[in-house]
Coordinates of C-alpha atoms and ligand atoms in Angstrom, one line a residue:
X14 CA 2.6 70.5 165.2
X15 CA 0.1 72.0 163.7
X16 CA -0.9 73.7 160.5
X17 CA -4.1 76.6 160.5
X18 CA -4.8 79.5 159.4
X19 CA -7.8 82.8 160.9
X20 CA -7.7 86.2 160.4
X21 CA -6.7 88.4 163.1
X22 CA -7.3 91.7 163.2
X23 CA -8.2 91.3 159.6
X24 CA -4.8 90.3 158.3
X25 CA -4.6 86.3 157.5
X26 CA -2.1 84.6 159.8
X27 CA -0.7 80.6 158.8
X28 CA 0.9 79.0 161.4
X29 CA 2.3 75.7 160.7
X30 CA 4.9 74.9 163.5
X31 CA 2.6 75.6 166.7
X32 CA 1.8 73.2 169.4
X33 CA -1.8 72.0 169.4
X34 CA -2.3 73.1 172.9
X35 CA -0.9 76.6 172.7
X36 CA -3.1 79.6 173.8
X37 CA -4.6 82.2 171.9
X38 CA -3.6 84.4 174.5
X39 CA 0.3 83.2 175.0
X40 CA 0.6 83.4 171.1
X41 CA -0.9 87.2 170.8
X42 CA 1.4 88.5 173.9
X43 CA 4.4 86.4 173.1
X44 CA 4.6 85.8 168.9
X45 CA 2.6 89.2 167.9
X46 CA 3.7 91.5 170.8
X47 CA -0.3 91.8 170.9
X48 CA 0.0 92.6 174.7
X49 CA -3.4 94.9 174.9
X50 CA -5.3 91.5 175.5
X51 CA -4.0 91.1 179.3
X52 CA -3.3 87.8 181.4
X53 CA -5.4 88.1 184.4
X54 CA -6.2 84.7 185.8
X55 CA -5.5 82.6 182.9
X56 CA -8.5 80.6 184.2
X57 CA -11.7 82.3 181.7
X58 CA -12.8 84.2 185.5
X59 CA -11.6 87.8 184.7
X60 CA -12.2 88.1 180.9
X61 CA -8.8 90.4 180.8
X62 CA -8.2 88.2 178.0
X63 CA -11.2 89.1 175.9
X64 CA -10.9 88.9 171.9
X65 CA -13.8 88.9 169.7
X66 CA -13.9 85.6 167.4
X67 CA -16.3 85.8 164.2
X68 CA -17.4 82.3 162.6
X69 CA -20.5 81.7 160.6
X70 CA -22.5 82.1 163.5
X71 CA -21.5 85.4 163.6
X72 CA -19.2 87.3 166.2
X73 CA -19.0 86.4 170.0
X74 CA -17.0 86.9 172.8
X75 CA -14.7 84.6 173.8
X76 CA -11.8 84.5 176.4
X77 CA -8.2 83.8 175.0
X78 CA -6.3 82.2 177.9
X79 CA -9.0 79.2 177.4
X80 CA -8.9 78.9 173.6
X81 CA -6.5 76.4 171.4
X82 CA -4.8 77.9 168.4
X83 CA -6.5 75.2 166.5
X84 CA -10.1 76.4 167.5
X85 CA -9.5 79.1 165.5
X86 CA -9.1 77.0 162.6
X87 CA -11.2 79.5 159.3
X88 CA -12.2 82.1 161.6
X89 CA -11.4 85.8 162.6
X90 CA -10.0 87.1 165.6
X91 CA -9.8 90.5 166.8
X92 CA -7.9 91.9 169.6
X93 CA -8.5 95.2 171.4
X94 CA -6.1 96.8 169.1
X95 CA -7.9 96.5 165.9
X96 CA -11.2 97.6 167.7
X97 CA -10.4 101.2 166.8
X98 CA -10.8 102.3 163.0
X99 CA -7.2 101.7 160.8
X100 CA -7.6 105.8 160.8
X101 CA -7.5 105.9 164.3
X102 CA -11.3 106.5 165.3
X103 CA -12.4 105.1 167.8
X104 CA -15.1 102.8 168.0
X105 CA -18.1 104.1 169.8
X106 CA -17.8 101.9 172.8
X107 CA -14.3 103.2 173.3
X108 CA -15.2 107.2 173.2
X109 CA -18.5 106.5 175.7
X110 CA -15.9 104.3 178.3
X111 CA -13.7 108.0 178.1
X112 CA -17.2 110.0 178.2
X113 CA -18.1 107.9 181.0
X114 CA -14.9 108.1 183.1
X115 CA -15.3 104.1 183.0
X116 CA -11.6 103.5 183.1
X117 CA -9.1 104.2 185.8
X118 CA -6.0 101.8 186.3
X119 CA -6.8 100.5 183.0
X120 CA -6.0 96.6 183.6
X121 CA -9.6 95.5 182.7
X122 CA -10.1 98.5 180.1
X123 CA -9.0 96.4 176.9
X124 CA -11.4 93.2 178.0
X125 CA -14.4 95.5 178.7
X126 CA -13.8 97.2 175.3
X127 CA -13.8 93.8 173.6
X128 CA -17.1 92.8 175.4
X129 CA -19.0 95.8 174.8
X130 CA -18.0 95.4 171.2
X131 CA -18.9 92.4 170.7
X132 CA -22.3 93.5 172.1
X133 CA -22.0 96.2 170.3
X134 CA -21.8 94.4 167.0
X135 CA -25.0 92.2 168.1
X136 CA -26.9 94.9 169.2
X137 CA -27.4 93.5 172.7
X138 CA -28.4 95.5 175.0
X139 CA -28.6 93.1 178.1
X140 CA -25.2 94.8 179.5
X141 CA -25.6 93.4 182.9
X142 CA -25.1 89.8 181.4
X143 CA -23.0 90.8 179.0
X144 CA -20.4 91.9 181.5
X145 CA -20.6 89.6 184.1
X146 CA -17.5 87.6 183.0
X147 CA -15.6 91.1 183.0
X148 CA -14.0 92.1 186.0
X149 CA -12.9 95.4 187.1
X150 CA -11.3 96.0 190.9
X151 CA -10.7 99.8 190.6
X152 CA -13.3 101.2 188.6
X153 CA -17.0 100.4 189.5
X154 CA -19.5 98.9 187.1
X155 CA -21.3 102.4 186.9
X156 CA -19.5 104.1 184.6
X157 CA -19.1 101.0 182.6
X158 CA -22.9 100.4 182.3
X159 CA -23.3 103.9 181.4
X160 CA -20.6 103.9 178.6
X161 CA -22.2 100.6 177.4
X162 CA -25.3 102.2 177.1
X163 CA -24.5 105.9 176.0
X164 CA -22.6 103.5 173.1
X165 CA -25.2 101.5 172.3
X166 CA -27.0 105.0 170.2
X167 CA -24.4 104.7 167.6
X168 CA -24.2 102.9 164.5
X169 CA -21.6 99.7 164.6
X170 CA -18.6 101.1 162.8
X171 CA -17.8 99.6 159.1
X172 CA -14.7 98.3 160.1
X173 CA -16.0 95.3 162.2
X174 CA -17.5 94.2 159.6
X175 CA -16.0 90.5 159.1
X176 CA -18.5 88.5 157.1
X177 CA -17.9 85.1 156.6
X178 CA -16.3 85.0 152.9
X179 CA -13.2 87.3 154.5
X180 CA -12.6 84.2 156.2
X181 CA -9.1 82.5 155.3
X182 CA -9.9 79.1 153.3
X183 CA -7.2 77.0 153.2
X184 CA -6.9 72.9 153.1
X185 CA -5.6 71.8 156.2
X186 CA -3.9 68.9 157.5
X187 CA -5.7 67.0 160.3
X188 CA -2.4 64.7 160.6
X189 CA -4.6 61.9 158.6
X190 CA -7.6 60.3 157.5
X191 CA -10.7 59.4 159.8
X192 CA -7.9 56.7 161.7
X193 CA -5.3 59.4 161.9
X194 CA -1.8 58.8 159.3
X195 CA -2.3 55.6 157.0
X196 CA -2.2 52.6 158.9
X197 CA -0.4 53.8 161.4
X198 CA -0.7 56.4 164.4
X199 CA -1.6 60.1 165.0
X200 CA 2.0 61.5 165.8
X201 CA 2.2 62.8 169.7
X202 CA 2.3 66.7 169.5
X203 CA -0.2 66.7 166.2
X204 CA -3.9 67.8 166.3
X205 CA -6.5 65.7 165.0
X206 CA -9.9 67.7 163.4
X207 CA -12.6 65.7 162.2
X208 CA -15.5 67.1 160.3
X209 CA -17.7 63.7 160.9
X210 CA -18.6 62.0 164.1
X211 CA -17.9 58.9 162.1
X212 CA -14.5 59.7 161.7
X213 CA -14.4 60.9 165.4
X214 CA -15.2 57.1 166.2
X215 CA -13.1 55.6 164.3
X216 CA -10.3 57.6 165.2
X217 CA -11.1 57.4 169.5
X218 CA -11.5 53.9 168.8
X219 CA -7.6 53.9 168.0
X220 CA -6.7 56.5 170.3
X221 CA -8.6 56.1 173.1
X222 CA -6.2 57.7 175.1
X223 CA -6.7 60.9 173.4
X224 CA -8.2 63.9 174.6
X225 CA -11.5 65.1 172.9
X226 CA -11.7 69.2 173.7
X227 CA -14.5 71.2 172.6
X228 CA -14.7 74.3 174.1
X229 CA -11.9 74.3 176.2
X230 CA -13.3 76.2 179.2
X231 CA -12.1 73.0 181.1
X232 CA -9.2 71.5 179.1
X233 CA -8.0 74.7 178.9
X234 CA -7.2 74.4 182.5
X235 CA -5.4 71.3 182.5
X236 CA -2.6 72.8 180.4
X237 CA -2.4 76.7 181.6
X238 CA -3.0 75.9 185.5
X239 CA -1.9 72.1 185.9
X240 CA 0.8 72.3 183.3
X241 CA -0.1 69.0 181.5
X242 CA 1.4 67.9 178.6
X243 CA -1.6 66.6 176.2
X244 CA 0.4 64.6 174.0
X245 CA -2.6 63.7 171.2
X246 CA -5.5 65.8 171.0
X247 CA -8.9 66.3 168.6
X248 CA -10.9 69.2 168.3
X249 CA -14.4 68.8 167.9
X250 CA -15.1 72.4 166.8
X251 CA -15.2 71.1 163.3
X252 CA -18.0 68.5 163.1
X253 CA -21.4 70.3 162.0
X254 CA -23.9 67.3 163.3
X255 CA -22.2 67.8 167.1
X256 CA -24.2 71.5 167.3
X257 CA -27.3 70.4 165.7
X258 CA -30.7 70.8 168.2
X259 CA -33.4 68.8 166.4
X260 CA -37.0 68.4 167.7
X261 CA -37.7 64.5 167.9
X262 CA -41.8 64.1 168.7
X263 CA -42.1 66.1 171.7
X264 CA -38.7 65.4 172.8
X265 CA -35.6 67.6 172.0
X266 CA -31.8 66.1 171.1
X267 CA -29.6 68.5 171.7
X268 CA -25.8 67.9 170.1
X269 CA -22.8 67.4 172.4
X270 CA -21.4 70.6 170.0
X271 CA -23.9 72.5 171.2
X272 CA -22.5 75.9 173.6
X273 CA -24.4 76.8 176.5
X274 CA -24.5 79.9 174.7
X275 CA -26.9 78.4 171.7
X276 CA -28.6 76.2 174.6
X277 CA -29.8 79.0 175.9
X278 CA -30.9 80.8 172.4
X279 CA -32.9 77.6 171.7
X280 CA -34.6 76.8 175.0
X281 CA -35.6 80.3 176.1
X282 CA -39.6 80.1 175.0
X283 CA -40.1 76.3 174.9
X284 CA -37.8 75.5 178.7
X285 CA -37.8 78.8 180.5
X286 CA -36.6 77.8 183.5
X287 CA -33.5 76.1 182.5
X288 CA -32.9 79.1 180.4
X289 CA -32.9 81.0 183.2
X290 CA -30.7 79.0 185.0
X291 CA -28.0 78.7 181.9
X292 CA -27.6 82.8 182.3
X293 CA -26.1 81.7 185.8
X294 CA -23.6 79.1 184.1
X295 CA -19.7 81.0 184.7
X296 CA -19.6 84.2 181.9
X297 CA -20.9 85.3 178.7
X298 CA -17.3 84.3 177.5
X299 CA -17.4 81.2 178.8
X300 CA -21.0 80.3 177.5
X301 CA -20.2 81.3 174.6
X302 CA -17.2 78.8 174.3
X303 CA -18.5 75.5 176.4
X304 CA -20.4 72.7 175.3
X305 CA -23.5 70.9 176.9
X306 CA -21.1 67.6 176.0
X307 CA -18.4 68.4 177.6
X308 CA -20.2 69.7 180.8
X309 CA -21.6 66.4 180.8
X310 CA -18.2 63.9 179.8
X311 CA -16.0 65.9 181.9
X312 CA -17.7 66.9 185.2
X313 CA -20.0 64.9 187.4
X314 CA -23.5 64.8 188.3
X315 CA -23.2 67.7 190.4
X316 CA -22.0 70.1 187.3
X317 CA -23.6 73.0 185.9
X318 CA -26.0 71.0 183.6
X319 CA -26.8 67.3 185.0
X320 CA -28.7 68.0 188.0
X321 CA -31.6 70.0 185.6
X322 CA -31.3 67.5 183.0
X323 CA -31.4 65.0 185.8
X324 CA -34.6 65.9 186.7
X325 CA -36.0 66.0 182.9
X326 CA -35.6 62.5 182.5
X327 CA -32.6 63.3 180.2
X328 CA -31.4 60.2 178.3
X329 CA -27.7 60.4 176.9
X330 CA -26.3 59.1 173.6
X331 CA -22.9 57.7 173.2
X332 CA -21.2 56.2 170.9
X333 CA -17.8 53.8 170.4
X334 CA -16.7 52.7 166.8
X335 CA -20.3 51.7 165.0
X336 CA -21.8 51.1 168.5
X337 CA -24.3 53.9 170.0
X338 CA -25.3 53.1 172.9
X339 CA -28.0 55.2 174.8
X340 CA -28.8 55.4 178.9
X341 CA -30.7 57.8 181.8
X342 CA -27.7 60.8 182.0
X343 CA -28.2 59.6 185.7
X344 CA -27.2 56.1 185.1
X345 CA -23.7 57.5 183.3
X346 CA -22.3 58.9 186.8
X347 CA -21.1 56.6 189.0
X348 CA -18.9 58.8 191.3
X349 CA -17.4 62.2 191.5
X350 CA -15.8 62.1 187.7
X351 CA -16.3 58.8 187.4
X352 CA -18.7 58.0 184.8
X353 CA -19.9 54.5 182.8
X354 CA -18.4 55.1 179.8
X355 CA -16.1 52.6 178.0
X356 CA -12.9 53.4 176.5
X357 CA -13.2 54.8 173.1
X358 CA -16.4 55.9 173.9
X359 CA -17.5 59.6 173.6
X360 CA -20.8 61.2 174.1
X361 CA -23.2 62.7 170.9
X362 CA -25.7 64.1 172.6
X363 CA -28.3 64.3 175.4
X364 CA -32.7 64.3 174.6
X365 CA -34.7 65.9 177.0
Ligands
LIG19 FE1 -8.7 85.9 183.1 FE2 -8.5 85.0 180.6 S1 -7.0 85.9 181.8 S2 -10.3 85.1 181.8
LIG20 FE1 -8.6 99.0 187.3 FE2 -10.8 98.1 186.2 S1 -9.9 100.0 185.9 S2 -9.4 97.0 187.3

């Protein structure tokens, strides 16, 4: 079990008896009768399940089925149902998608909503990207477009305002120090959140067997559509030097931490091309959630990033206990998900 606390829909929740692997998505519809956030696929492919999730990198889009109650460790969540103002005005977005006659069986409607205000409250006005990852069957993309666009005239309302300090701090139990309890083991069923990748490696180095998640996108999977149990788990979400992109000479390291999402922020002037390509990688949602790192650790040369890093002479950076250990991202794949990495051992970063 457990303990965290987020805002959601502006009111601070603290859960302290929730499994580490439960959904965003099941706890909404099933503990907060939250059901205007829909379960489409349950796979991050439909974005049904669209919430907006505000950190201090401000507020993104992000698909609940493939989040972990634990991601949302200090940060704010809003559903479809506080989108609208607490007097009952709706947010612009919502009166152009009526204007706009971009609603008709109404399935998608609440995941549009929370993508166009999310773009909305970024002032983005690429809506084409932004609502790739949204699907509607019924509808047509038309009207959609032309609410998003009619929207995108109006001021964002006050009441999505969710600056950082609003942000619940609380001191949470990561079930232990940097080796999990004292001298002893992390207990099955906890969640383990360190905030340094030294305590990362020490901790993997006793629990190897562990699962590392980061975004999700992929994890995610393994419990909602394999039913896996993932008996010991740590969330990466939390260590700062994991998302940092530093320039080193006229190479660039980019942090395992780091979403596609930011990738694609940082390389779009210096790497254009690969930029381009990251627009093609899944959704806005599921950019916005996924991690270079775990692209790399838990797919194969064939994945999303590898075969353009591949060809940039990308070296990757790993690291087990005080050992780092650093080799051609080519040399780390041996076979389809089969990669040269020692147990305990967990990848830092990638230069290009
Ligand atoms: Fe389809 Fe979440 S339910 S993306
Ligand atoms: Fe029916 Fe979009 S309105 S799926």
């Amino acid at each position: 079990m457990t303990e965290l606390a987020f805002l959601l829909n502006g009111t601070p929740v603290r859960l302290a008896d929730q499994p580490p692997t439960r959904t965003l998505l099941e706890f909404l519809r099933e503990d907060r009768g939250l059901t205007g956030t829909k379960e489409g696929c349950n796979e991050g492919d439909c974005g049904a399940c669209t919430v907006i999730v505000t950190d201090a990198d401000g507020p993104r889009a992000l698909n609940a089925c493939s989040l972990f109650l634990p991601q949302l460790q200090g940060k704010a969540v809003r559903t479809v149902e506080g989108i609208a103002g607490p007097d009952g005005t709706l947010h612009p977005v919502q009166q152009a998608m009526i204007d706009h006659h971009g609603s008709q069986c109404g399935f998608c409607t609440p995941g549009f909503i929370t993508s166009m205000a999310a773009a909305h409250q970024q002032g983005r006005t690429d809506h084409d990207v932004v609502l790739a990852g949204n699907l509607c069957r019924c509808t047509g993309y038309a009207p959609i477009i032309r609410a998003a666009e009619a929207a995108g005239s109006s001021p964002d309302p006050a009441w999505m305002d969710t600056t950082p300090p609003d942000l619940p701090v609380v001191e949470i139990s990561s079930g232990g120090g940097a080796s999990g309890p004292a001298g002893g083991r992390q207990p099955p069923g906890t969640a383990f959140r360190p905030t340094t990748i030294d305590d990362l490696a020490a901790w993997y180095l006793d629990h190897p067997e562990a699962t590392l998640v980061a975004g999700a996108t992929d994890v995610g999977l393994w419990v909602t559509k394999q039913l896996r149990d993932l008996p010991l788990v740590a969330f990466l979400g939390g260590i700062a030097d994991l998302r940092q992109i530093t320039p080193e000479g006229d190479r660039l390291h980019i942090g395992a931490g780091v979403t596609i999402a930011a990738l694609h922020q940082a390389l779009r002037d210096s790497h254009p091309h690969f930029a381009a390509m990251l627009t093609r990688y899944a959704s806005e949602q599921v950019r916005n959630a996924a991690t270079i790192g775990g692209n790399i650790a838990n797919g194969s040369r064939i994945g999303d990033g590898p075969p353009a890093l591949i060809a940039m002479g990308a070296q990757l950076h790993l690291r087990r206990g005080d050992e780092t250990l650093s080799l051609a991202l080519e040399d780390f794949f041996l076979d389809y998900r089969k990669q040269a990495r020692q147990s305990g051992a967990f990848v830092t970063g990638v230069t290009i």
